[in-house]
mmCIF file of C-alpha atoms in Angstrom:
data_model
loop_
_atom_site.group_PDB
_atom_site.id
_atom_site.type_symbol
_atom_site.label_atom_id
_atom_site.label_comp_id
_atom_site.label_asym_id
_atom_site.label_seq_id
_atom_site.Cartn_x
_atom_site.Cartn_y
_atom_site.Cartn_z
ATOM 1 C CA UNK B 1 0.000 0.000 0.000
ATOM 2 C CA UNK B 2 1.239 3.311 -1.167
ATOM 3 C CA UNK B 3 0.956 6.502 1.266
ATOM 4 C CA UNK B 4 -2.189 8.326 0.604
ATOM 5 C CA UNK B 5 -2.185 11.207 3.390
ATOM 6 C CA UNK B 6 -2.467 14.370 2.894
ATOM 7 C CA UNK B 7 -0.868 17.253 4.918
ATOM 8 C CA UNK B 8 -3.204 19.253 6.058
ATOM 9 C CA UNK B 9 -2.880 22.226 8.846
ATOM 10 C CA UNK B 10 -6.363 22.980 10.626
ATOM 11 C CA UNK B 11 -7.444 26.286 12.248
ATOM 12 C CA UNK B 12 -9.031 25.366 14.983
ATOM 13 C CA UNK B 13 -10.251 28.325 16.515
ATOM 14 C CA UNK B 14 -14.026 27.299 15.332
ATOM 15 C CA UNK B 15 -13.741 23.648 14.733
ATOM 16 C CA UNK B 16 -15.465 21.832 17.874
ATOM 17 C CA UNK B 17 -13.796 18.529 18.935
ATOM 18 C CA UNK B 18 -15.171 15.415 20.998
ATOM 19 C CA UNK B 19 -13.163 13.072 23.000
ATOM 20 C CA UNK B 20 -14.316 9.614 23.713
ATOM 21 C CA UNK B 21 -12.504 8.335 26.841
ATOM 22 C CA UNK B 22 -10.784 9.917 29.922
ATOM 23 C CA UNK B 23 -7.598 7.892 30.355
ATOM 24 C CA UNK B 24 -4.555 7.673 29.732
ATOM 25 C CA UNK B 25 -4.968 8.103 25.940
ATOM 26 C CA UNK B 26 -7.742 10.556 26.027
ATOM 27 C CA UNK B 27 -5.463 12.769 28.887
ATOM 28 C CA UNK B 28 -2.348 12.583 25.859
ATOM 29 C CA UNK B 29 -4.750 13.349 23.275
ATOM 30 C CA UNK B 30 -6.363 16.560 25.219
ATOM 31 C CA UNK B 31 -2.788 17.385 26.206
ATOM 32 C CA UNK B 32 -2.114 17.255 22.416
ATOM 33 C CA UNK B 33 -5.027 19.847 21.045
ATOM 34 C CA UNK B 34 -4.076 21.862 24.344
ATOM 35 C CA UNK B 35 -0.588 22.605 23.226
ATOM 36 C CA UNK B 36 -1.103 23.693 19.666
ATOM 37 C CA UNK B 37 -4.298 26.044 20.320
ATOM 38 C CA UNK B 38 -5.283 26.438 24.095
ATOM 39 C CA UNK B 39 -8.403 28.125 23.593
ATOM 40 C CA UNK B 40 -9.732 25.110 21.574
ATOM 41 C CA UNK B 41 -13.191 23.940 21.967
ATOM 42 C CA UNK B 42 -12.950 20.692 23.468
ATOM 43 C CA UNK B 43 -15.835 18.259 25.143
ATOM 44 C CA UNK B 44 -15.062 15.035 26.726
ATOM 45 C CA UNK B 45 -16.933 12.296 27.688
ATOM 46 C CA UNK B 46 -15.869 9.205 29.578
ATOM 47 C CA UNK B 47 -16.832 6.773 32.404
ATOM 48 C CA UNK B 48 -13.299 7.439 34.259
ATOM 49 C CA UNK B 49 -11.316 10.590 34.138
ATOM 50 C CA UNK B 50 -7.453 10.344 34.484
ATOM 51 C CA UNK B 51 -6.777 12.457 37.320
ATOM 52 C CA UNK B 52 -4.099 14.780 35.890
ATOM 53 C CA UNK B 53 -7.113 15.264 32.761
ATOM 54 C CA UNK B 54 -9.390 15.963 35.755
ATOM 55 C CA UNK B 55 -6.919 18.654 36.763
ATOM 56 C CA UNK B 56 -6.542 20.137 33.385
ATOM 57 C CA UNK B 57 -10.691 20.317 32.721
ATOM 58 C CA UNK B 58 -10.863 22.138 35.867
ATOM 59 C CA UNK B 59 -8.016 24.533 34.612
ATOM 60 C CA UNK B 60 -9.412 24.939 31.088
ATOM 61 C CA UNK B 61 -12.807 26.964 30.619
ATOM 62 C CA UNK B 62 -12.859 25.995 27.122
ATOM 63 C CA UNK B 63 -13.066 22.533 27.870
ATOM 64 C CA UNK B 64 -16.387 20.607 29.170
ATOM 65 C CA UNK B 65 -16.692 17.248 30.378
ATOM 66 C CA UNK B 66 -19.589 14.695 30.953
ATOM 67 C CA UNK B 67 -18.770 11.527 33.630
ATOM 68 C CA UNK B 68 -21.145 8.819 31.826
ATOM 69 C CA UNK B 69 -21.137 6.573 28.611
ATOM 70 C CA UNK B 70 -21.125 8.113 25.337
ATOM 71 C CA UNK B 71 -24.609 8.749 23.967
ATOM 72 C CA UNK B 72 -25.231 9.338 20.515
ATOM 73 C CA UNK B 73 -26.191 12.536 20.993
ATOM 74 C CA UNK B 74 -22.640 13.531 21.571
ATOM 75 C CA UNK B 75 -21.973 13.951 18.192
ATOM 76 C CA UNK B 76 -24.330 16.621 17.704
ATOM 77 C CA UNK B 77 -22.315 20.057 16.287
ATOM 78 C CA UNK B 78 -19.122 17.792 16.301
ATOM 79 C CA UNK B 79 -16.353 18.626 13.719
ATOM 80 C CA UNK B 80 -13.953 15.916 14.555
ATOM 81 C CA UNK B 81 -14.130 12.844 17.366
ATOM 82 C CA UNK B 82 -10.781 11.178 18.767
ATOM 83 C CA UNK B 83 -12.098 8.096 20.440
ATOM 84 C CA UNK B 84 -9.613 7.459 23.000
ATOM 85 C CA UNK B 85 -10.745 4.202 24.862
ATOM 86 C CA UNK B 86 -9.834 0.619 25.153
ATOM 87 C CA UNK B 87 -12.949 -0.876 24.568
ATOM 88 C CA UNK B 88 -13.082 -1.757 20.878
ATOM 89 C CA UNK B 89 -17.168 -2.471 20.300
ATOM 90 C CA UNK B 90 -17.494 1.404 21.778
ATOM 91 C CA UNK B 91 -15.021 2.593 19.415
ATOM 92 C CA UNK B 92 -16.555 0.909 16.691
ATOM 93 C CA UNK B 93 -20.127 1.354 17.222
ATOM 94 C CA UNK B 94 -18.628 5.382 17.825
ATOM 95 C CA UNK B 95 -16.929 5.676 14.786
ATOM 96 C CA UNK B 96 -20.357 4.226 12.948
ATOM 97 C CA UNK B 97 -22.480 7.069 14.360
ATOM 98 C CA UNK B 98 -19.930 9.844 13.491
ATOM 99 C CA UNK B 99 -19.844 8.384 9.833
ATOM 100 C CA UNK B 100 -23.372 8.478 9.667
ATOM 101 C CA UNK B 101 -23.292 12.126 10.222
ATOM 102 C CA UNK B 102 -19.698 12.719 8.289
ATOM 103 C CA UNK B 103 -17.579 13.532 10.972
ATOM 104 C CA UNK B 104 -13.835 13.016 10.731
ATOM 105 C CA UNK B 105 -12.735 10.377 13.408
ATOM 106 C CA UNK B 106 -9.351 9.613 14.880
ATOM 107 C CA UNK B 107 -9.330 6.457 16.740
ATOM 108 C CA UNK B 108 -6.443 5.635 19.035
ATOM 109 C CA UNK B 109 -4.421 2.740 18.203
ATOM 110 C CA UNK B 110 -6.914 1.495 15.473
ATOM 111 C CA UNK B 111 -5.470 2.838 12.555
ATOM 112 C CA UNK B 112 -8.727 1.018 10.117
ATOM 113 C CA UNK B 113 -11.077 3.716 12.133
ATOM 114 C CA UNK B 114 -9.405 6.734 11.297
ATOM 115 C CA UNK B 115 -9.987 9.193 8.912
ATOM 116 C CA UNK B 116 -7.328 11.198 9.878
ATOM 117 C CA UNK B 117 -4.234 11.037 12.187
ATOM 118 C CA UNK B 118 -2.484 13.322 14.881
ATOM 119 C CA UNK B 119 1.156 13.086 14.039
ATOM 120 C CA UNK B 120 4.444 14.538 15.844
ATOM 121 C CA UNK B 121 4.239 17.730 15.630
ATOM 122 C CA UNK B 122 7.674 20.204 15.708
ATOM 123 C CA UNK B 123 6.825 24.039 16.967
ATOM 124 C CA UNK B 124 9.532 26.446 16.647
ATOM 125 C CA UNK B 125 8.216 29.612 16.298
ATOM 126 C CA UNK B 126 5.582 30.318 13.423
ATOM 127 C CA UNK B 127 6.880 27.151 11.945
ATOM 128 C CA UNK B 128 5.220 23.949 12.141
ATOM 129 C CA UNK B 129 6.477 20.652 11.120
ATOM 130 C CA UNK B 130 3.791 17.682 11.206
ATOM 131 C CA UNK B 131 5.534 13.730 11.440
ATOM 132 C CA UNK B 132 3.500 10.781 10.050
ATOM 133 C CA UNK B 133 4.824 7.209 9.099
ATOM 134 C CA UNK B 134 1.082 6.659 8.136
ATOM 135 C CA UNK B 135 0.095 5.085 11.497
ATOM 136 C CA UNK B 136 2.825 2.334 11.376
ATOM 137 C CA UNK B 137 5.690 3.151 13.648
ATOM 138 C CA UNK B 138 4.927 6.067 16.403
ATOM 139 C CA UNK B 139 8.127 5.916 17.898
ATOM 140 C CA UNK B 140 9.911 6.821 14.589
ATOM 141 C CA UNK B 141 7.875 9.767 14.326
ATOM 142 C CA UNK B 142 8.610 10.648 18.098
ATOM 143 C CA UNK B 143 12.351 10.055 17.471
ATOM 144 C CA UNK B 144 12.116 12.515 14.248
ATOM 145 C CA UNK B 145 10.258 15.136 16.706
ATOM 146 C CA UNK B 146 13.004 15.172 19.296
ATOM 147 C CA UNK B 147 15.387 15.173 16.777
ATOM 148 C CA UNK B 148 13.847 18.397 15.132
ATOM 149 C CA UNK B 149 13.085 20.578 17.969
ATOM 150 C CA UNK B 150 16.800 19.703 19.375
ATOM 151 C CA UNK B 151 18.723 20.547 15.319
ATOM 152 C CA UNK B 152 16.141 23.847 14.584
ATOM 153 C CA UNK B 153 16.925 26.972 16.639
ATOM 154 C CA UNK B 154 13.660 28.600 18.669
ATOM 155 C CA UNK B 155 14.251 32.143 17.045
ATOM 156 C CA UNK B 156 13.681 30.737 13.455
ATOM 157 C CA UNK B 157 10.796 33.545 13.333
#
């Protein structure tokens, strides 16, 4: 299979972003969005909230949370869903409503439910440099990051 993905760098000062799951995953994902636009509009819903994510909601007013299962109803005025649990017949039967309603989805882990993916991402500055190996090896992508922000200087304004 060739490479297919497109580049493509979102403003997302009016996109509106659900998060399915409150652990670990959905605390790196949130942690994610947070760093490259900390005003973003973000709702989460889980069963369990991560404790540091607890601390973040709490510190975030742009962020809202709902403790309880993901309803359907979720979706409604979504732009984009990261499902972020571990429980694959949620993620699934997640990703099916979204479709349905042609939202973009980003599913943790489960590269065959995504539509899209968040790479490594390099910030120096007003330049940007996005990392994907097409969902098959993370850790090269993390390894290209570090290498990146160590070799570019932070004044390259």
């Amino acid at each position: 299979m060739t490479n297919t993905l497109f580049p493509v760098f979102l403003k997302t000062e009016t996109a509106k972003f659900l998060i399915v799951g409150g652990g670990n995953v959905g605390l790196e994902k949130t942690e994610t969005l947070l760093k490259q636009n900390p005003e973003i509009n973000l709702i989460l819903v889980a069963t369990y909230f991560h404790s540091k994510l607890k601390e973040i909601i709490h510190q975030n007013e742009n962020i809202s949370f709902h403790e309880r299962a993901f309803e359907a109803s979720d979706l409604e005025n979504k732009d984009f869903v990261i499902i972020a649990t571990d429980k694959t017949e949620v993620n699934r039967h997640v990703r099916e409503l979204a479709k349905a309603k042609g939202i973009k989805v980003n599913a943790a882990d489960q590269p065959d439910l995504c539509d899209f993916y968040l790479g490594s991402i390099v910030n120096k500055g007003n330049l940007k440099i996005a990392i994907s190996t097409n969902g098959k090896s993370p850790v090269l992508a993390k390894r290209l990051r570090e290498y990146f922000i160590e070799v570019i200087p932070d004044e390259i304004d």
